[in-house]
Coordinates of C-alpha atoms in Angstrom, one line a residue:
M1 CA -40.7 83.7 -26.0
A2 CA -43.7 83.0 -23.8
L3 CA -43.3 80.5 -21.1
C4 CA -46.8 79.2 -20.2
A5 CA -49.1 76.4 -21.5
P6 CA -51.7 77.7 -24.0
T7 CA -55.1 76.3 -24.8
H8 CA -56.9 76.6 -28.1
N9 CA -60.2 75.8 -29.7
L10 CA -59.1 73.8 -32.7
S11 CA -58.8 70.1 -32.4
L12 CA -55.4 68.6 -33.3
S13 CA -57.1 65.9 -35.4
S14 CA -58.8 68.5 -37.6
V15 CA -55.6 70.5 -38.1
K16 CA -53.6 67.4 -38.8
S17 CA -56.1 66.2 -41.4
H18 CA -56.1 69.7 -43.0
A19 CA -52.4 70.0 -43.0
R20 CA -52.0 66.7 -44.7
S21 CA -54.6 67.5 -47.4
R22 CA -53.1 70.9 -48.3
R23 CA -50.5 71.2 -51.1
G24 CA -47.9 73.9 -51.3
Y25 CA -48.3 76.9 -53.7
G26 CA -44.7 76.3 -54.6
T27 CA -45.6 73.0 -56.1
G28 CA -48.2 74.6 -58.3
M29 CA -51.2 73.4 -56.3
V30 CA -53.9 75.8 -55.0
A31 CA -53.9 76.1 -51.2
M32 CA -57.1 75.4 -49.4
A33 CA -58.9 78.1 -47.5
A34 CA -57.7 78.6 -43.9
S35 CA -59.5 76.4 -41.4
Y36 CA -57.6 77.4 -38.2
E37 CA -59.3 79.6 -35.7
Y38 CA -57.9 80.7 -32.3
E39 CA -59.3 82.7 -29.5
E40 CA -58.3 86.4 -29.1
G41 CA -58.1 88.1 -25.7
Q42 CA -60.4 91.1 -24.8
L43 CA -57.5 93.6 -24.9
E44 CA -55.6 95.2 -27.7
S45 CA -52.3 94.2 -25.9
P46 CA -51.4 92.5 -22.6
K47 CA -51.7 94.5 -19.4
W48 CA -48.0 94.0 -18.7
V49 CA -46.8 96.2 -21.5
G50 CA -46.6 100.0 -22.0
Q51 CA -47.3 102.5 -19.2
T52 CA -49.8 100.4 -17.1
P53 CA -49.1 100.2 -13.4
L54 CA -48.3 96.5 -13.8
S55 CA -45.8 97.2 -16.6
R56 CA -44.1 99.9 -14.6
L57 CA -43.8 97.6 -11.6
V58 CA -42.2 94.9 -13.8
R59 CA -39.7 97.4 -15.2
T60 CA -38.8 98.6 -11.7
I61 CA -38.1 95.0 -10.7
I62 CA -36.0 94.3 -13.8
S63 CA -34.0 97.5 -13.4
F64 CA -32.6 96.3 -10.1
K65 CA -29.4 94.6 -11.4
P66 CA -28.9 91.8 -8.8
L67 CA -32.6 90.8 -9.2
Y68 CA -32.3 91.1 -13.0
S69 CA -29.4 88.7 -13.0
L70 CA -31.5 86.2 -11.0
L71 CA -34.4 86.6 -13.4
K72 CA -32.3 85.9 -16.4
L73 CA -30.9 82.8 -14.8
G74 CA -34.4 81.7 -13.8
A75 CA -35.8 82.3 -17.3
R76 CA -33.0 80.3 -18.8
N77 CA -33.5 77.4 -16.4
V78 CA -37.2 77.4 -17.1
L79 CA -36.6 77.3 -20.9
I80 CA -34.2 74.3 -20.6
S81 CA -36.1 72.3 -18.1
T82 CA -39.4 72.9 -20.0
A83 CA -37.9 71.7 -23.2
E84 CA -36.3 68.6 -21.7
K85 CA -39.6 67.6 -20.1
K86 CA -41.1 67.7 -23.6
N87 CA -38.3 65.3 -24.8
I88 CA -36.3 68.0 -26.5
P89 CA -32.7 67.1 -25.8
W90 CA -31.6 70.8 -25.3
R91 CA -28.2 70.1 -23.7
E92 CA -27.4 67.2 -25.9
M93 CA -28.1 69.2 -29.1
T94 CA -26.1 72.2 -27.8
K95 CA -23.1 69.9 -27.0
E96 CA -23.3 68.4 -30.4
I97 CA -23.0 71.8 -32.1
L98 CA -20.3 73.1 -29.8
E99 CA -18.1 70.0 -30.3
S100 CA -18.5 70.0 -34.0
D101 CA -16.6 71.6 -36.9
V102 CA -19.1 74.5 -37.1
Y103 CA -16.4 77.0 -36.2
K104 CA -14.9 76.6 -39.7
E105 CA -18.1 78.1 -41.2
L106 CA -17.8 81.5 -39.4
E107 CA -15.1 82.9 -41.7
R108 CA -17.1 81.8 -44.8
V109 CA -20.3 83.6 -43.8
Q110 CA -19.1 86.6 -41.7
N111 CA -19.0 90.1 -43.1
P112 CA -16.1 91.6 -41.1
S113 CA -17.0 95.2 -42.2
L114 CA -20.6 95.0 -40.9
V115 CA -21.4 97.6 -38.2
Y116 CA -24.0 96.3 -35.7
P117 CA -26.9 98.6 -34.8
D118 CA -26.8 99.5 -31.1
Y119 CA -30.0 97.7 -30.3
Y120 CA -28.5 94.4 -31.4
L121 CA -25.7 94.6 -28.9
N122 CA -28.2 94.2 -26.0
S123 CA -28.5 91.1 -23.9
F124 CA -31.2 88.8 -25.4
H125 CA -32.7 85.6 -24.1
A126 CA -30.5 85.5 -21.0
Y127 CA -27.3 85.6 -23.0
D128 CA -25.0 88.5 -21.9
E129 CA -23.7 88.8 -25.5
G130 CA -27.2 88.5 -27.0
N131 CA -27.2 86.8 -30.3
L132 CA -23.5 87.3 -30.9
S133 CA -22.3 84.2 -29.2
W134 CA -21.7 80.5 -30.0
L135 CA -23.8 79.4 -27.1
A136 CA -26.9 81.3 -28.4
A137 CA -26.4 79.9 -31.8
A138 CA -25.9 76.3 -30.5
E139 CA -29.1 76.5 -28.5
A140 CA -31.2 78.3 -31.1
E141 CA -32.8 75.2 -32.7
A142 CA -33.7 73.6 -29.4
A143 CA -35.2 76.9 -28.3
T144 CA -37.3 77.0 -31.5
M145 CA -38.5 73.4 -30.9
S146 CA -39.4 74.3 -27.3
M147 CA -41.4 77.3 -28.6
A148 CA -43.4 75.0 -30.9
R149 CA -44.2 72.6 -28.0
R150 CA -45.3 75.5 -25.7
A151 CA -47.6 76.9 -28.4
I152 CA -49.3 73.6 -29.0
P153 CA -48.9 71.8 -25.6
D154 CA -51.3 68.9 -26.3
A155 CA -49.6 67.9 -29.5
S156 CA -48.6 64.3 -29.3
S157 CA -45.1 65.1 -30.7
L158 CA -42.8 67.9 -31.8
D159 CA -43.6 67.0 -35.4
E160 CA -47.3 67.5 -34.8
A161 CA -46.7 70.8 -33.2
N162 CA -44.6 72.0 -36.1
E163 CA -47.1 70.7 -38.6
I164 CA -49.7 73.1 -37.1
I165 CA -47.5 76.1 -36.4
R166 CA -45.4 76.0 -39.6
G167 CA -48.2 74.6 -41.7
N168 CA -50.6 77.4 -40.8
W169 CA -47.9 80.1 -41.3
L170 CA -47.0 78.8 -44.7
Q171 CA -50.6 78.5 -45.7
A172 CA -51.3 82.1 -44.7
I173 CA -48.4 83.1 -47.0
E174 CA -49.6 80.9 -49.9
Q175 CA -53.2 82.0 -49.6
H176 CA -52.3 85.7 -49.5
H177 CA -50.0 85.5 -52.4
L178 CA -52.5 83.6 -54.5
Q179 CA -55.2 86.1 -53.8
Y180 CA -53.2 89.4 -54.3
S181 CA -50.1 88.8 -56.4
G182 CA -51.7 88.9 -59.8
N183 CA -50.7 85.3 -60.5
S184 CA -47.0 86.1 -60.1
T185 CA -44.8 83.1 -59.2
I186 CA -42.7 83.0 -56.1
R187 CA -39.2 82.7 -57.6
D188 CA -37.1 84.5 -55.1
I189 CA -37.5 84.4 -51.3
L190 CA -35.7 86.4 -48.6
D191 CA -35.9 85.2 -45.0
V192 CA -34.8 88.2 -42.8
G193 CA -33.6 87.3 -39.4
C194 CA -33.2 83.7 -40.4
S195 CA -31.3 82.7 -37.2
V196 CA -30.0 79.2 -37.7
G197 CA -32.1 78.6 -40.7
V198 CA -35.2 76.7 -39.3
S199 CA -37.7 79.0 -41.0
T200 CA -35.5 79.3 -44.1
G201 CA -35.6 75.5 -44.5
Y202 CA -39.4 75.4 -44.2
L203 CA -39.6 78.0 -46.9
A204 CA -37.2 76.2 -49.2
D205 CA -39.0 72.9 -48.7
N206 CA -42.4 74.5 -49.4
F207 CA -41.2 76.4 -52.5
P208 CA -38.7 74.0 -54.0
S209 CA -38.4 75.8 -57.3
A210 CA -37.6 79.1 -55.6
K211 CA -34.2 80.6 -54.8
V212 CA -34.1 81.1 -51.1
T213 CA -31.8 83.5 -49.2
G214 CA -31.4 83.6 -45.4
L215 CA -30.1 86.8 -43.9
D216 CA -29.1 87.5 -40.3
L217 CA -27.1 89.9 -38.2
S218 CA -25.5 87.1 -36.2
P219 CA -22.6 85.4 -38.0
Y220 CA -22.7 82.6 -35.3
F221 CA -26.3 81.8 -36.2
L222 CA -25.4 81.8 -39.9
A223 CA -22.4 79.5 -39.3
V224 CA -24.7 77.0 -37.6
A225 CA -27.3 77.4 -40.4
Q226 CA -24.7 76.7 -43.1
F227 CA -23.2 73.8 -41.1
K228 CA -26.5 72.1 -40.7
E229 CA -27.6 72.7 -44.3
K230 CA -24.4 71.0 -45.5
K231 CA -25.3 67.9 -43.6
R232 CA -28.6 67.4 -45.4
S233 CA -29.2 66.1 -48.9
P234 CA -28.4 68.8 -51.5
R235 CA -31.2 71.0 -52.7
K236 CA -32.0 71.8 -56.3
N237 CA -31.5 75.5 -55.4
P238 CA -29.0 75.7 -52.5
I239 CA -29.9 78.2 -49.8
I240 CA -27.7 81.4 -49.8
W241 CA -26.7 82.8 -46.4
I242 CA -26.0 86.5 -46.0
H243 CA -24.5 88.4 -43.0
A244 CA -26.2 91.8 -43.2
K245 CA -28.6 94.2 -41.5
G246 CA -32.3 93.5 -42.3
E247 CA -32.9 97.3 -42.4
D248 CA -30.1 97.9 -44.9
T249 CA -29.4 94.7 -46.8
G250 CA -27.5 96.0 -49.7
L251 CA -29.5 93.8 -52.0
L252 CA -31.1 94.9 -55.3
S253 CA -34.4 96.6 -55.3
N254 CA -37.4 94.7 -56.8
S255 CA -35.5 91.4 -56.5
F256 CA -37.8 89.2 -54.4
D257 CA -41.4 87.9 -54.6
L258 CA -41.6 87.0 -50.9
V259 CA -39.9 88.6 -47.8
S260 CA -40.5 86.7 -44.6
M261 CA -39.6 87.6 -41.0
A262 CA -40.3 84.8 -38.6
Y263 CA -40.1 85.6 -34.8
V264 CA -37.9 88.6 -35.4
L265 CA -39.8 91.8 -34.7
H266 CA -40.3 91.2 -30.9
E267 CA -36.5 91.6 -30.6
C268 CA -36.5 95.0 -32.3
P269 CA -37.2 98.6 -31.1
E270 CA -39.9 100.5 -33.0
N271 CA -37.6 102.4 -35.3
A272 CA -35.9 99.2 -36.4
I273 CA -39.3 97.6 -37.1
V274 CA -40.2 100.6 -39.3
N275 CA -36.9 100.4 -41.2
L276 CA -37.3 96.6 -41.7
V277 CA -40.7 97.1 -43.2
K278 CA -39.4 99.9 -45.5
E279 CA -36.5 97.7 -46.7
A280 CA -38.9 94.8 -47.4
F281 CA -41.0 97.1 -49.5
R282 CA -37.9 98.2 -51.5
L283 CA -36.8 94.6 -52.0
L284 CA -40.1 93.2 -53.2
R285 CA -41.3 93.2 -56.8
P286 CA -44.8 94.6 -57.6
G287 CA -47.3 92.1 -56.4
G288 CA -44.8 90.7 -54.0
T289 CA -45.7 89.5 -50.5
V290 CA -44.3 90.4 -47.1
A291 CA -45.1 87.9 -44.3
L292 CA -44.4 88.8 -40.6
T293 CA -45.0 86.1 -38.0
D294 CA -44.5 86.8 -34.3
N295 CA -46.2 87.1 -30.9
S296 CA -49.7 88.4 -31.1
P297 CA -50.7 91.2 -28.8
K298 CA -54.3 90.0 -29.0
S299 CA -53.4 86.4 -28.1
K300 CA -55.6 85.3 -25.1
I301 CA -52.8 83.1 -23.9
L302 CA -50.2 85.9 -23.8
Q303 CA -52.7 88.3 -22.2
E304 CA -53.3 85.8 -19.4
L305 CA -49.7 85.0 -18.6
S306 CA -49.0 84.7 -14.9
P307 CA -47.0 87.5 -13.2
V308 CA -44.0 85.2 -12.7
L309 CA -44.0 84.2 -16.3
F310 CA -44.4 87.6 -17.9
T311 CA -41.7 89.0 -15.6
L312 CA -39.3 86.3 -16.7
L313 CA -40.3 86.9 -20.3
K314 CA -39.7 90.7 -20.1
S315 CA -36.3 90.1 -18.4
T316 CA -35.0 88.4 -21.5
E317 CA -36.7 90.6 -24.2
P318 CA -35.5 94.2 -23.9
F319 CA -37.8 95.6 -26.7
L320 CA -40.9 93.6 -26.0
D321 CA -43.0 96.6 -24.9
E322 CA -42.0 98.5 -28.1
Y323 CA -43.0 95.6 -30.3
Y324 CA -46.4 95.1 -28.6
L325 CA -47.2 98.8 -28.8
T326 CA -46.2 99.2 -32.5
D327 CA -49.2 99.2 -34.8
L328 CA -47.7 96.8 -37.3
E329 CA -50.6 97.0 -39.8
A330 CA -50.4 100.8 -39.9
T331 CA -46.6 100.6 -40.2
L332 CA -47.0 98.4 -43.3
R333 CA -49.5 100.8 -44.9
E334 CA -47.4 103.8 -44.2
A335 CA -44.5 102.0 -46.0
G336 CA -46.7 101.6 -49.1
F337 CA -48.1 98.1 -48.6
V338 CA -51.7 97.2 -49.5
N339 CA -54.0 94.3 -48.7
V340 CA -52.8 94.1 -45.1
H341 CA -54.2 91.1 -43.3
T342 CA -53.6 89.6 -39.9
V343 CA -54.6 86.2 -38.6
L344 CA -53.7 84.1 -35.5
T345 CA -51.9 81.1 -37.0
D346 CA -51.5 79.5 -33.6
P347 CA -52.7 80.4 -30.1
R348 CA -49.7 82.7 -29.5
H349 CA -48.6 84.0 -32.8
R350 CA -50.1 86.1 -35.6
T351 CA -49.0 86.2 -39.2
V352 CA -49.4 89.6 -40.9
T353 CA -49.3 89.6 -44.7
A354 CA -49.3 92.5 -47.2
T355 CA -48.7 93.2 -50.8
V356 CA -46.6 95.7 -52.8
P357 CA -49.0 97.4 -55.3
H358 CA -48.8 96.5 -59.0

């Protein structure tokens, strides 16, 4: 996750007005045309990725283990302090989860026979155990809130920031599906890499008549997702949580109308990204939509990160270079997708949508 304050050229008032006027495709209303517009940088990807001198220097710094440990600690402290300055009670939220009955959910969601891919056993986000820990799971929602506030720093509240980020993302999905699906209804949704269920909940709220499944490799994240979902009012279609690999879900072919991956791919090496896309193609029905939202290599904000911030960022994201250098649009086409479209849905993030041919 990026750590600096972005700027953008779309007024909050216009986005807010637009978001309130739009109606979800899942409710049977036609989505309005996209009105968001964000500034791209002049490069195809940031100078601090790949084999550039700057990128090699950062890798050399990170490879020095004592310094790497300090960088991870620094990155973590920056994340927490930045969040709490934005009135996100990071430590309080974490304590509430860790002192709850969430642990009872682990046995209910965990697949004990699952073999984790090697890349997933890396340290992520300054956690030595990566995503396979209670602390990572307990802090995930606060980290997601912090991401929203960093992306839209002049939003008056977290709700307003989420209204822009999530609203634009959902609208990109709705608009693409309406245009290219051949009038097929979104009945079944799979949220791959669902973490603690934040994006899954937005999808379920926006498409209330659909059956929504959240899938993740971390049983700790899924336990938190299920625990939090049980505390809210019951849904017409309860969310199903599955502990499985996104590259090899074991789910039936042609069984979903929408496969979403939100803020997942930057944590994956290139071969995993390719396999995730191939699996999404297998799972989708003809006319189905895949939606991938994540950091944009062309984001002007990310291209202009300060050396301190991008060094901290790369110290917590082991596969960031591979993600930025992967041609995601070409990967989708090679898997068989058509109608591939990319749009910046906030100053830092792109949403890439594509269709399975009829």
